[in-house]
mmCIF file of C-alpha atoms in Angstrom:
data_model
loop_
_atom_site.group_PDB
_atom_site.id
_atom_site.type_symbol
_atom_site.label_atom_id
_atom_site.label_comp_id
_atom_site.label_asym_id
_atom_site.label_seq_id
_atom_site.Cartn_x
_atom_site.Cartn_y
_atom_site.Cartn_z
ATOM 1 C CA MET Q 6 5.953 122.902 -184.443
ATOM 2 C CA THR Q 7 5.655 125.244 -181.470
ATOM 3 C CA LEU Q 8 8.323 127.957 -181.453
ATOM 4 C CA ASN Q 9 8.539 129.536 -178.013
ATOM 5 C CA ARG Q 10 9.654 133.145 -178.296
ATOM 6 C CA ARG Q 11 11.184 133.558 -174.892
ATOM 7 C CA VAL Q 12 11.240 130.607 -172.561
ATOM 8 C CA PHE Q 13 13.821 132.480 -170.529
ATOM 9 C CA LEU Q 14 11.248 135.019 -169.377
ATOM 10 C CA ALA Q 15 9.780 132.414 -167.095
ATOM 11 C CA THR Q 16 12.700 133.371 -164.872
ATOM 12 C CA CYS Q 17 13.012 137.065 -165.887
ATOM 13 C CA SER Q 18 8.032 140.164 -167.864
ATOM 14 C CA SER Q 19 8.311 142.466 -171.454
ATOM 15 C CA PHE Q 20 14.347 144.852 -170.712
ATOM 16 C CA ALA Q 21 28.856 142.682 -178.469
ATOM 17 C CA PHE Q 22 31.837 142.210 -177.727
ATOM 18 C CA ALA Q 23 34.978 143.361 -176.531
ATOM 19 C CA ALA Q 24 36.453 142.872 -179.841
ATOM 20 C CA CYS Q 25 39.609 141.001 -179.359
ATOM 21 C CA ALA Q 26 42.323 140.248 -176.859
ATOM 22 C CA GLN Q 27 44.110 143.442 -177.825
ATOM 23 C CA SER Q 28 41.027 145.627 -177.249
ATOM 24 C CA SER Q 29 39.092 144.999 -174.062
ATOM 25 C CA PRO Q 30 36.184 146.880 -172.493
ATOM 26 C CA ALA Q 31 38.626 148.315 -169.991
ATOM 27 C CA THR Q 32 40.655 150.078 -172.683
ATOM 28 C CA THR Q 33 38.104 150.789 -175.425
ATOM 29 C CA PRO Q 34 36.381 154.207 -175.178
ATOM 30 C CA LEU Q 35 32.728 153.577 -174.441
ATOM 31 C CA ARG Q 36 30.484 154.345 -177.368
ATOM 32 C CA ASN Q 37 27.584 154.088 -174.888
ATOM 33 C CA SER Q 38 28.833 156.720 -172.442
ATOM 34 C CA ASN Q 39 25.417 158.399 -172.564
ATOM 35 C CA LEU Q 40 23.821 155.378 -170.886
ATOM 36 C CA PRO Q 41 22.718 155.544 -167.241
ATOM 37 C CA GLU Q 42 25.702 154.752 -165.054
ATOM 38 C CA ASN Q 43 24.468 151.347 -163.910
ATOM 39 C CA TYR Q 44 24.077 150.228 -167.549
ATOM 40 C CA ARG Q 45 27.662 151.034 -168.490
ATOM 41 C CA PRO Q 46 30.331 148.326 -168.864
ATOM 42 C CA VAL Q 47 33.047 148.168 -166.208
ATOM 43 C CA ALA Q 48 36.512 146.642 -166.232
ATOM 44 C CA ASN Q 49 36.578 142.924 -165.421
ATOM 45 C CA ALA Q 50 39.681 140.895 -166.271
ATOM 46 C CA ASP Q 51 37.891 137.554 -165.971
ATOM 47 C CA PHE Q 52 35.213 138.735 -168.369
ATOM 48 C CA ASP Q 53 37.891 139.870 -170.826
ATOM 49 C CA SER Q 54 39.445 136.401 -170.704
ATOM 50 C CA TRP Q 55 36.043 134.831 -171.273
ATOM 51 C CA VAL Q 56 35.456 137.082 -174.276
ATOM 52 C CA SER Q 57 38.789 136.072 -175.778
ATOM 53 C CA ALA Q 58 37.854 132.389 -175.505
ATOM 54 C CA PHE Q 59 34.322 133.068 -176.703
ATOM 55 C CA GLN Q 60 35.557 134.745 -179.854
ATOM 56 C CA SER Q 61 37.143 131.509 -180.977
ATOM 57 C CA ARG Q 62 33.809 129.730 -180.545
ATOM 58 C CA ALA Q 63 32.030 132.551 -182.350
ATOM 59 C CA ARG Q 64 34.391 132.376 -185.314
ATOM 60 C CA ASN Q 65 33.821 128.634 -185.489
ATOM 61 C CA ALA Q 66 30.101 129.427 -185.612
ATOM 62 C CA GLY Q 67 30.624 131.627 -188.660
ATOM 63 C CA ILE Q 68 30.997 135.060 -187.068
ATOM 64 C CA SER Q 69 33.651 137.160 -188.774
ATOM 65 C CA GLN Q 70 36.358 138.972 -186.854
ATOM 66 C CA GLY Q 71 35.114 142.225 -188.334
ATOM 67 C CA THR Q 72 31.670 141.612 -186.821
ATOM 68 C CA LEU Q 73 33.233 140.776 -183.483
ATOM 69 C CA ASP Q 74 35.335 143.928 -183.570
ATOM 70 C CA ARG Q 75 32.360 146.143 -184.313
ATOM 71 C CA ALA Q 76 30.100 144.412 -181.807
ATOM 72 C CA PHE Q 77 32.522 144.510 -178.907
ATOM 73 C CA ALA Q 78 33.745 148.068 -179.360
ATOM 74 C CA GLY Q 79 32.316 149.827 -176.310
ATOM 75 C CA ALA Q 80 30.545 146.736 -174.988
ATOM 76 C CA GLY Q 81 31.515 144.815 -171.896
ATOM 77 C CA TYR Q 82 30.641 143.510 -168.468
ATOM 78 C CA VAL Q 83 27.581 145.142 -166.849
ATOM 79 C CA PRO Q 84 27.270 144.046 -163.198
ATOM 80 C CA TRP Q 85 23.798 145.560 -162.850
ATOM 81 C CA VAL Q 86 22.514 142.910 -165.277
ATOM 82 C CA ILE Q 87 23.764 140.184 -162.928
ATOM 83 C CA THR Q 88 22.130 141.946 -159.995
ATOM 84 C CA ARG Q 89 18.819 141.962 -161.845
ATOM 85 C CA ASP Q 90 19.195 138.300 -162.808
ATOM 86 C CA ARG Q 91 19.939 137.143 -159.279
ATOM 87 C CA ASN Q 92 17.501 139.355 -157.454
ATOM 88 C CA GLN Q 93 14.357 139.159 -159.489
ATOM 89 C CA ILE Q 94 11.502 140.348 -157.336
ATOM 90 C CA GLU Q 95 8.544 138.012 -157.406
ATOM 91 C CA VAL Q 96 5.513 140.281 -157.524
ATOM 92 C CA THR Q 97 2.377 138.316 -156.780
ATOM 93 C CA ARG Q 98 -0.723 140.009 -158.135
ATOM 94 C CA THR Q 99 -4.253 138.762 -158.409
ATOM 95 C CA PHE Q 100 -5.694 138.267 -161.853
ATOM 96 C CA GLU Q 101 -7.988 141.225 -161.177
ATOM 97 C CA ASP Q 102 -4.963 143.445 -160.529
ATOM 98 C CA TYR Q 103 -3.185 142.082 -163.594
ATOM 99 C CA LEU Q 104 -6.130 142.930 -165.845
ATOM 100 C CA SER Q 105 -6.437 146.374 -164.272
ATOM 101 C CA ILE Q 106 -2.872 147.062 -165.388
ATOM 102 C CA ALA Q 107 -2.895 145.212 -168.721
ATOM 103 C CA ALA Q 108 -6.158 146.762 -169.886
ATOM 104 C CA SER Q 109 -6.068 150.059 -168.034
ATOM 105 C CA ASP Q 110 -8.069 152.984 -169.385
ATOM 106 C CA ASP Q 111 -4.853 154.665 -170.542
ATOM 107 C CA ARG Q 112 -3.571 151.550 -172.304
ATOM 108 C CA ILE Q 113 -6.911 151.045 -174.033
ATOM 109 C CA ALA Q 114 -7.091 154.674 -175.184
ATOM 110 C CA GLN Q 115 -3.513 154.630 -176.412
ATOM 111 C CA GLY Q 116 -4.125 151.308 -178.141
ATOM 112 C CA ARG Q 117 -7.158 152.647 -179.984
ATOM 113 C CA ALA Q 118 -5.117 155.668 -181.092
ATOM 114 C CA VAL Q 119 -2.214 153.658 -182.509
ATOM 115 C CA TYR Q 120 -4.608 151.122 -184.034
ATOM 116 C CA ALA Q 121 -6.182 153.975 -185.982
ATOM 117 C CA ARG Q 122 -2.841 155.575 -186.803
ATOM 118 C CA TYR Q 123 -1.386 152.381 -188.247
ATOM 119 C CA ALA Q 124 -4.646 151.066 -189.683
ATOM 120 C CA SER Q 125 -3.386 150.542 -193.223
ATOM 121 C CA THR Q 126 -0.167 148.875 -192.075
ATOM 122 C CA LEU Q 127 -1.971 146.607 -189.616
ATOM 123 C CA SER Q 128 -4.570 145.707 -192.249
ATOM 124 C CA ALA Q 129 -1.821 144.706 -194.676
ATOM 125 C CA ILE Q 130 -0.110 142.622 -191.996
ATOM 126 C CA GLU Q 131 -3.381 140.878 -191.130
ATOM 127 C CA ALA Q 132 -4.026 140.178 -194.800
ATOM 128 C CA ARG Q 133 -0.632 138.517 -195.200
ATOM 129 C CA TYR Q 134 -0.446 136.478 -192.004
ATOM 130 C CA GLY Q 135 -4.096 135.968 -191.064
ATOM 131 C CA VAL Q 136 -3.609 137.219 -187.500
ATOM 132 C CA ASP Q 137 -6.124 139.670 -186.029
ATOM 133 C CA ALA Q 138 -4.544 143.143 -186.149
ATOM 134 C CA ARG Q 139 -6.057 143.986 -182.762
ATOM 135 C CA ILE Q 140 -4.211 141.043 -181.216
ATOM 136 C CA VAL Q 141 -0.926 142.257 -182.707
ATOM 137 C CA THR Q 142 -1.623 145.761 -181.390
ATOM 138 C CA ALA Q 143 -2.416 144.424 -177.922
ATOM 139 C CA ILE Q 144 0.846 142.471 -177.767
ATOM 140 C CA TRP Q 145 2.651 145.666 -178.760
ATOM 141 C CA GLY Q 146 0.852 147.437 -175.933
ATOM 142 C CA LEU Q 147 1.760 144.877 -173.287
ATOM 143 C CA GLU Q 148 5.345 144.337 -174.418
ATOM 144 C CA SER Q 149 6.553 147.921 -174.804
ATOM 145 C CA ARG Q 150 3.625 150.266 -174.171
ATOM 146 C CA TYR Q 151 3.255 150.706 -177.935
ATOM 147 C CA GLY Q 152 6.937 151.299 -178.453
ATOM 148 C CA GLU Q 153 7.541 153.697 -175.578
ATOM 149 C CA ARG Q 154 9.542 151.164 -173.528
ATOM 150 C CA ARG Q 155 11.688 149.173 -175.919
ATOM 151 C CA GLY Q 156 14.602 148.746 -173.499
ATOM 152 C CA ASP Q 157 17.795 150.712 -173.289
ATOM 153 C CA ILE Q 158 20.626 148.265 -172.576
ATOM 154 C CA PRO Q 159 23.019 147.181 -175.374
ATOM 155 C CA VAL Q 160 22.091 143.577 -176.160
ATOM 156 C CA ILE Q 161 25.669 142.488 -176.774
ATOM 157 C CA SER Q 162 26.688 143.677 -173.314
ATOM 158 C CA SER Q 163 23.681 142.129 -171.564
ATOM 159 C CA THR Q 164 23.825 138.714 -173.239
ATOM 160 C CA ALA Q 165 27.624 138.530 -172.952
ATOM 161 C CA THR Q 166 27.458 139.412 -169.271
ATOM 162 C CA LEU Q 167 24.838 136.744 -168.606
ATOM 163 C CA ALA Q 168 26.690 134.120 -170.658
ATOM 164 C CA PHE Q 169 29.912 134.873 -168.762
ATOM 165 C CA ASP Q 170 28.133 134.725 -165.397
ATOM 166 C CA GLY Q 171 27.265 131.107 -166.043
ATOM 167 C CA ARG Q 172 23.884 130.638 -164.388
ATOM 168 C CA ARG Q 173 22.325 129.988 -167.798
ATOM 169 C CA ALA Q 174 25.488 130.092 -169.848
ATOM 170 C CA THR Q 175 24.368 127.845 -172.707
ATOM 171 C CA PHE Q 176 21.139 129.767 -173.257
ATOM 172 C CA TYR Q 177 22.713 133.219 -173.170
ATOM 173 C CA GLU Q 178 25.697 132.264 -175.283
ATOM 174 C CA ALA Q 179 23.212 131.069 -177.913
ATOM 175 C CA GLN Q 180 21.476 134.475 -177.667
ATOM 176 C CA LEU Q 181 24.809 136.227 -178.019
ATOM 177 C CA ILE Q 182 25.777 134.226 -181.107
ATOM 178 C CA ALA Q 183 22.360 134.952 -182.608
ATOM 179 C CA ALA Q 184 22.754 138.662 -181.858
ATOM 180 C CA LEU Q 185 26.115 138.633 -183.632
ATOM 181 C CA ARG Q 186 24.600 136.906 -186.648
ATOM 182 C CA ILE Q 187 21.898 139.588 -186.746
ATOM 183 C CA LEU Q 188 24.592 142.271 -186.784
ATOM 184 C CA GLN Q 189 26.578 140.381 -189.409
ATOM 185 C CA ARG Q 190 23.502 140.158 -191.632
ATOM 186 C CA GLY Q 191 23.079 143.929 -191.390
ATOM 187 C CA ASP Q 192 19.627 144.130 -189.801
ATOM 188 C CA THR Q 193 20.881 146.732 -187.322
ATOM 189 C CA THR Q 194 24.043 148.129 -185.729
ATOM 190 C CA PRO Q 195 25.580 147.545 -182.274
ATOM 191 C CA ASP Q 196 24.507 151.044 -181.202
ATOM 192 C CA GLN Q 197 20.902 150.429 -182.189
ATOM 193 C CA MET Q 198 20.665 146.871 -180.877
ATOM 194 C CA ILE Q 199 19.296 147.649 -177.442
ATOM 195 C CA GLY Q 200 16.774 145.847 -175.303
ATOM 196 C CA SER Q 201 15.849 144.722 -171.802
ATOM 197 C CA TRP Q 202 18.402 143.609 -169.232
ATOM 198 C CA ALA Q 203 17.807 139.996 -170.348
ATOM 199 C CA GLY Q 204 18.190 140.646 -174.074
ATOM 200 C CA ALA Q 205 14.563 140.980 -175.269
ATOM 201 C CA MET Q 206 14.512 143.513 -178.097
ATOM 202 C CA GLY Q 207 12.362 146.009 -179.892
ATOM 203 C CA HIS Q 208 8.708 146.988 -180.013
ATOM 204 C CA THR Q 209 7.449 143.470 -179.325
ATOM 205 C CA GLN Q 210 10.440 142.152 -177.369
ATOM 206 C CA PHE Q 211 11.977 139.330 -179.370
ATOM 207 C CA ILE Q 212 14.998 137.457 -178.048
ATOM 208 C CA PRO Q 213 17.788 137.088 -180.641
ATOM 209 C CA THR Q 214 17.171 133.425 -181.503
ATOM 210 C CA SER Q 215 13.453 134.025 -182.060
ATOM 211 C CA PHE Q 216 14.254 137.106 -184.114
ATOM 212 C CA GLU Q 217 16.524 135.005 -186.319
ATOM 213 C CA ALA Q 218 13.841 132.385 -186.849
ATOM 214 C CA LEU Q 219 10.749 134.538 -187.272
ATOM 215 C CA ALA Q 220 11.463 138.231 -187.821
ATOM 216 C CA VAL Q 221 10.445 139.575 -191.234
ATOM 217 C CA ASP Q 222 11.299 142.534 -193.450
ATOM 218 C CA PHE Q 223 7.772 143.725 -194.132
ATOM 219 C CA THR Q 224 8.942 147.114 -195.402
ATOM 220 C CA ASP Q 225 11.206 145.494 -198.029
ATOM 221 C CA ASP Q 226 14.162 147.741 -197.210
ATOM 222 C CA GLY Q 227 16.585 144.834 -196.773
ATOM 223 C CA ARG Q 228 16.560 144.949 -192.963
ATOM 224 C CA ARG Q 229 14.348 143.385 -190.330
ATOM 225 C CA ASP Q 230 14.192 146.449 -188.099
ATOM 226 C CA ILE Q 231 12.305 145.938 -184.836
ATOM 227 C CA TRP Q 232 14.280 148.630 -182.964
ATOM 228 C CA GLY Q 233 13.550 151.854 -184.860
ATOM 229 C CA ASP Q 234 10.664 154.239 -184.434
ATOM 230 C CA ASP Q 235 8.753 152.631 -187.302
ATOM 231 C CA PRO Q 236 7.054 149.567 -185.740
ATOM 232 C CA THR Q 237 6.089 147.919 -189.042
ATOM 233 C CA ASP Q 238 8.670 145.120 -189.101
ATOM 234 C CA ALA Q 239 8.136 144.384 -185.412
ATOM 235 C CA LEU Q 240 4.360 144.122 -185.783
ATOM 236 C CA ALA Q 241 4.676 141.938 -188.875
ATOM 237 C CA SER Q 242 7.240 139.750 -187.120
ATOM 238 C CA THR Q 243 4.818 139.237 -184.234
ATOM 239 C CA ALA Q 244 2.038 138.286 -186.643
ATOM 240 C CA ASN Q 245 4.419 135.866 -188.387
ATOM 241 C CA TYR Q 246 5.350 134.387 -185.001
ATOM 242 C CA LEU Q 247 1.722 133.705 -184.122
ATOM 243 C CA ALA Q 248 0.919 132.373 -187.594
ATOM 244 C CA ARG Q 249 3.864 129.988 -187.470
ATOM 245 C CA ASN Q 250 2.699 128.760 -184.079
ATOM 246 C CA GLY Q 251 -0.746 127.827 -185.368
ATOM 247 C CA TRP Q 252 -2.958 130.907 -185.191
ATOM 248 C CA ARG Q 253 -6.276 130.137 -186.870
ATOM 249 C CA SER Q 254 -7.620 133.065 -188.872
ATOM 250 C CA GLY Q 255 -11.164 134.122 -188.003
ATOM 251 C CA LEU Q 256 -11.209 132.305 -184.645
ATOM 252 C CA LYS Q 257 -11.540 134.403 -181.497
ATOM 253 C CA TRP Q 258 -9.014 133.902 -178.693
ATOM 254 C CA GLY Q 259 -11.901 133.421 -176.299
ATOM 255 C CA ALA Q 260 -14.466 135.457 -174.394
ATOM 256 C CA GLU Q 261 -16.004 135.926 -170.988
ATOM 257 C CA ALA Q 262 -18.170 132.905 -170.312
ATOM 258 C CA GLY Q 263 -21.858 133.460 -170.925
ATOM 259 C CA THR Q 264 -21.397 136.388 -173.300
ATOM 260 C CA GLY Q 265 -21.964 134.484 -176.512
ATOM 261 C CA GLY Q 266 -18.307 133.752 -177.061
ATOM 262 C CA PRO Q 267 -16.761 130.866 -179.028
ATOM 263 C CA ALA Q 268 -16.944 127.228 -178.099
ATOM 264 C CA GLY Q 269 -13.934 126.156 -176.087
ATOM 265 C CA ARG Q 270 -12.732 125.077 -172.681
ATOM 266 C CA MET Q 271 -13.469 127.001 -169.491
ATOM 267 C CA ILE Q 272 -10.822 128.546 -167.250
ATOM 268 C CA THR Q 273 -11.122 130.635 -164.081
ATOM 269 C CA PRO Q 274 -7.763 132.319 -163.409
ATOM 270 C CA GLN Q 275 -8.792 133.688 -159.994
ATOM 271 C CA THR Q 276 -10.874 131.690 -157.554
ATOM 272 C CA GLY Q 277 -14.333 133.165 -157.284
ATOM 273 C CA GLY Q 278 -13.658 135.486 -160.197
ATOM 274 C CA ILE Q 279 -14.577 135.660 -163.855
ATOM 275 C CA THR Q 280 -14.624 132.520 -166.010
ATOM 276 C CA PHE Q 281 -13.478 132.605 -169.621
ATOM 277 C CA GLU Q 282 -14.147 130.320 -172.541
ATOM 278 C CA VAL Q 283 -10.929 129.997 -174.555
ATOM 279 C CA THR Q 284 -9.991 128.494 -177.917
ATOM 280 C CA ARG Q 285 -6.859 127.084 -179.516
ATOM 281 C CA ASN Q 286 -5.799 130.640 -180.372
ATOM 282 C CA PHE Q 287 -5.528 131.278 -176.631
ATOM 283 C CA ASP Q 288 -2.906 128.528 -176.535
ATOM 284 C CA VAL Q 289 -1.068 130.183 -179.415
ATOM 285 C CA LEU Q 290 -0.926 133.415 -177.402
ATOM 286 C CA LYS Q 291 0.645 131.433 -174.573
ATOM 287 C CA THR Q 292 3.571 130.502 -176.822
ATOM 288 C CA TYR Q 293 4.421 134.212 -176.754
ATOM 289 C CA ASN Q 294 4.382 134.227 -172.955
ATOM 290 C CA ASN Q 295 3.381 131.043 -171.158
ATOM 291 C CA SER Q 296 0.864 132.585 -168.785
ATOM 292 C CA ASP Q 297 -2.930 132.429 -168.639
ATOM 293 C CA PHE Q 298 -2.894 135.978 -167.237
ATOM 294 C CA TYR Q 299 -0.865 137.219 -170.203
ATOM 295 C CA ALA Q 300 -2.937 135.480 -172.858
ATOM 296 C CA ILE Q 301 -6.220 136.768 -171.420
ATOM 297 C CA GLY Q 302 -4.655 140.203 -170.946
ATOM 298 C CA VAL Q 303 -3.731 140.312 -174.634
ATOM 299 C CA GLY Q 304 -7.116 139.009 -175.734
ATOM 300 C CA HIS Q 305 -9.134 141.345 -173.524
ATOM 301 C CA LEU Q 306 -7.006 144.375 -174.434
ATOM 302 C CA ALA Q 307 -7.448 143.499 -178.111
ATOM 303 C CA ASP Q 308 -11.224 143.334 -177.629
ATOM 304 C CA ARG Q 309 -11.247 146.730 -175.874
ATOM 305 C CA ILE Q 310 -9.072 148.268 -178.608
ATOM 306 C CA GLY Q 311 -11.671 146.996 -181.059
ATOM 307 C CA GLY Q 312 -14.455 148.795 -179.190
ATOM 308 C CA ALA Q 313 -15.751 146.138 -176.788
ATOM 309 C CA GLY Q 314 -16.876 147.154 -173.328
ATOM 310 C CA PRO Q 315 -15.542 146.102 -169.911
ATOM 311 C CA LEU Q 316 -15.967 142.597 -168.559
ATOM 312 C CA GLN Q 317 -19.421 141.991 -167.117
ATOM 313 C CA GLY Q 318 -18.478 139.751 -164.234
ATOM 314 C CA SER Q 319 -16.873 140.728 -160.959
ATOM 315 C CA PHE Q 320 -14.136 139.573 -158.612
ATOM 316 C CA PRO Q 321 -14.432 138.757 -154.918
ATOM 317 C CA PRO Q 322 -13.171 141.121 -152.187
ATOM 318 C CA ASP Q 323 -9.467 140.912 -151.407
ATOM 319 C CA ALA Q 324 -7.943 139.488 -148.234
ATOM 320 C CA ASN Q 325 -8.774 142.753 -146.436
ATOM 321 C CA GLY Q 326 -12.418 142.661 -147.477
ATOM 322 C CA MET Q 327 -11.953 145.413 -150.056
ATOM 323 C CA THR Q 328 -13.427 145.307 -153.548
ATOM 324 C CA LYS Q 329 -11.741 147.055 -156.466
ATOM 325 C CA GLN Q 330 -14.258 149.872 -156.114
ATOM 326 C CA ASP Q 331 -13.307 150.231 -152.420
ATOM 327 C CA ARG Q 332 -9.620 150.381 -153.267
ATOM 328 C CA MET Q 333 -10.256 152.977 -155.974
ATOM 329 C CA ALA Q 334 -12.293 155.028 -153.481
ATOM 330 C CA ILE Q 335 -9.316 154.959 -151.105
ATOM 331 C CA GLN Q 336 -6.992 156.060 -153.896
ATOM 332 C CA ARG Q 337 -9.320 158.910 -154.881
ATOM 333 C CA GLY Q 338 -9.552 160.014 -151.241
ATOM 334 C CA LEU Q 339 -5.788 160.036 -150.902
ATOM 335 C CA LEU Q 340 -5.404 161.889 -154.182
ATOM 336 C CA ALA Q 341 -7.865 164.547 -152.981
ATOM 337 C CA ARG Q 342 -5.671 165.054 -149.911
ATOM 338 C CA GLY Q 343 -2.598 165.712 -152.012
ATOM 339 C CA TYR Q 344 -0.972 162.288 -152.000
ATOM 340 C CA ASP Q 345 0.815 161.097 -155.136
ATOM 341 C CA ILE Q 346 -0.634 157.625 -155.580
ATOM 342 C CA GLY Q 347 -0.167 157.338 -159.342
ATOM 343 C CA THR Q 348 -3.136 156.036 -161.310
ATOM 344 C CA VAL Q 349 -6.509 155.445 -159.676
ATOM 345 C CA ASP Q 350 -6.941 151.831 -160.734
ATOM 346 C CA GLY Q 351 -7.567 149.861 -157.554
ATOM 347 C CA VAL Q 352 -4.102 148.278 -157.749
ATOM 348 C CA ILE Q 353 -2.201 148.832 -154.511
ATOM 349 C CA GLY Q 354 1.402 149.623 -155.361
ATOM 350 C CA THR Q 355 4.240 151.238 -153.461
ATOM 351 C CA LYS Q 356 2.921 154.794 -153.795
ATOM 352 C CA THR Q 357 -0.528 153.877 -152.499
ATOM 353 C CA THR Q 358 0.927 151.818 -149.648
ATOM 354 C CA GLU Q 359 3.164 154.685 -148.540
ATOM 355 C CA ALA Q 360 0.295 157.154 -148.796
ATOM 356 C CA ILE Q 361 -2.012 154.931 -146.729
ATOM 357 C CA ALA Q 362 0.649 154.540 -144.045
ATOM 358 C CA ASP Q 363 1.152 158.302 -143.828
ATOM 359 C CA PHE Q 364 -2.598 158.912 -143.711
ATOM 360 C CA GLN Q 365 -3.012 156.278 -140.984
ATOM 361 C CA ARG Q 366 -0.273 157.936 -138.961
ATOM 362 C CA ARG Q 367 -1.861 161.365 -139.266
ATOM 363 C CA ALA Q 368 -5.357 160.016 -138.532
ATOM 364 C CA GLY Q 369 -4.242 158.153 -135.423
ATOM 365 C CA LEU Q 370 -4.968 154.756 -136.947
ATOM 366 C CA PRO Q 371 -2.760 151.660 -136.651
ATOM 367 C CA VAL Q 372 -0.064 152.097 -139.282
ATOM 368 C CA SER Q 373 0.000 149.190 -141.723
ATOM 369 C CA GLY Q 374 -0.107 150.686 -145.208
ATOM 370 C CA ILE Q 375 -2.916 148.233 -145.944
ATOM 371 C CA PRO Q 376 -6.212 149.405 -147.482
ATOM 372 C CA ASN Q 377 -9.020 148.461 -145.113
ATOM 373 C CA SER Q 378 -12.460 149.596 -143.971
ATOM 374 C CA ASP Q 379 -11.054 151.960 -141.304
ATOM 375 C CA VAL Q 380 -8.968 153.808 -143.903
ATOM 376 C CA LEU Q 381 -11.926 154.020 -146.246
ATOM 377 C CA ALA Q 382 -14.267 155.287 -143.520
ATOM 378 C CA ASN Q 383 -11.817 157.969 -142.352
ATOM 379 C CA LEU Q 384 -11.162 159.152 -145.892
ATOM 380 C CA ARG Q 385 -14.869 159.595 -146.410
#
């Protein structure tokens, strides 16, 4: 059986309740007052009424009033979550750009460092579940930058807000009920149960229902803790997820075509770009996030963490006739002139666009913010 970790993220990456009718978010002192202002619950009478009705459904589902009281103390309606849900920005990147981000030099170096640091733990996890420890590490790297970006919004508030809003009420109410069951079981506390704006949690970003089904207590301390600084349970839970979805031990995810990789089917994610030969384990990675880009990103990052070199093939020039090397040359030129363009990676983001526009203005060029041959020539 295929168990999809987070179908909802097709519309989202990989970032509680007002206890009872007598104690609403409007009157309960906020336990989360240290949160950024836009993450804090605000008074909303309609939400309070929804919570009151929801509690009856939750009790019928086996949630105790004590759990509801603890979960909802300080939680409530967070309008910023609705704003994020309704105004998701569709960022269209080429596969080349995606790989430049997913397997950046920094992410590879950091991945190799944590792979070495947690070598014994990862080895034990691989021995139990049969999933390549480098794959687990790579997922950790893509989902939360190796634990640095685990999310910071209370999950009860986010899932309750989204369930109340109604756009995907059934899905988010199921996540809310699951989150309450997790609290009732004692895996974590309302204060510690934080995640993304859409409810994905912890080092490897599980949604509550997937956590319930597949999270494990690898440390044997009685709690399945994917939120704390120790990533052990989260990494083991990810390995368990992949194993339960059919990961075949000893089989590579795939490889760049023509490099002596495994037998499998061929895919070319970007027209004119690099072709990959992928196996059934590639499809298992897609149950974690249903994207060819993501699955190759995980696989390639895992290979690089394990010591493999860069891909051998190349990608065609972009729509402006610029190769990745050209775009990196532009970024280096801007950096040398004092512009803050972030990382020199050939990916044109907001900082690079703004820097190009300013440089074009100063150089007397047509101002477009687009990297092109004129910008490159003038920077040289």
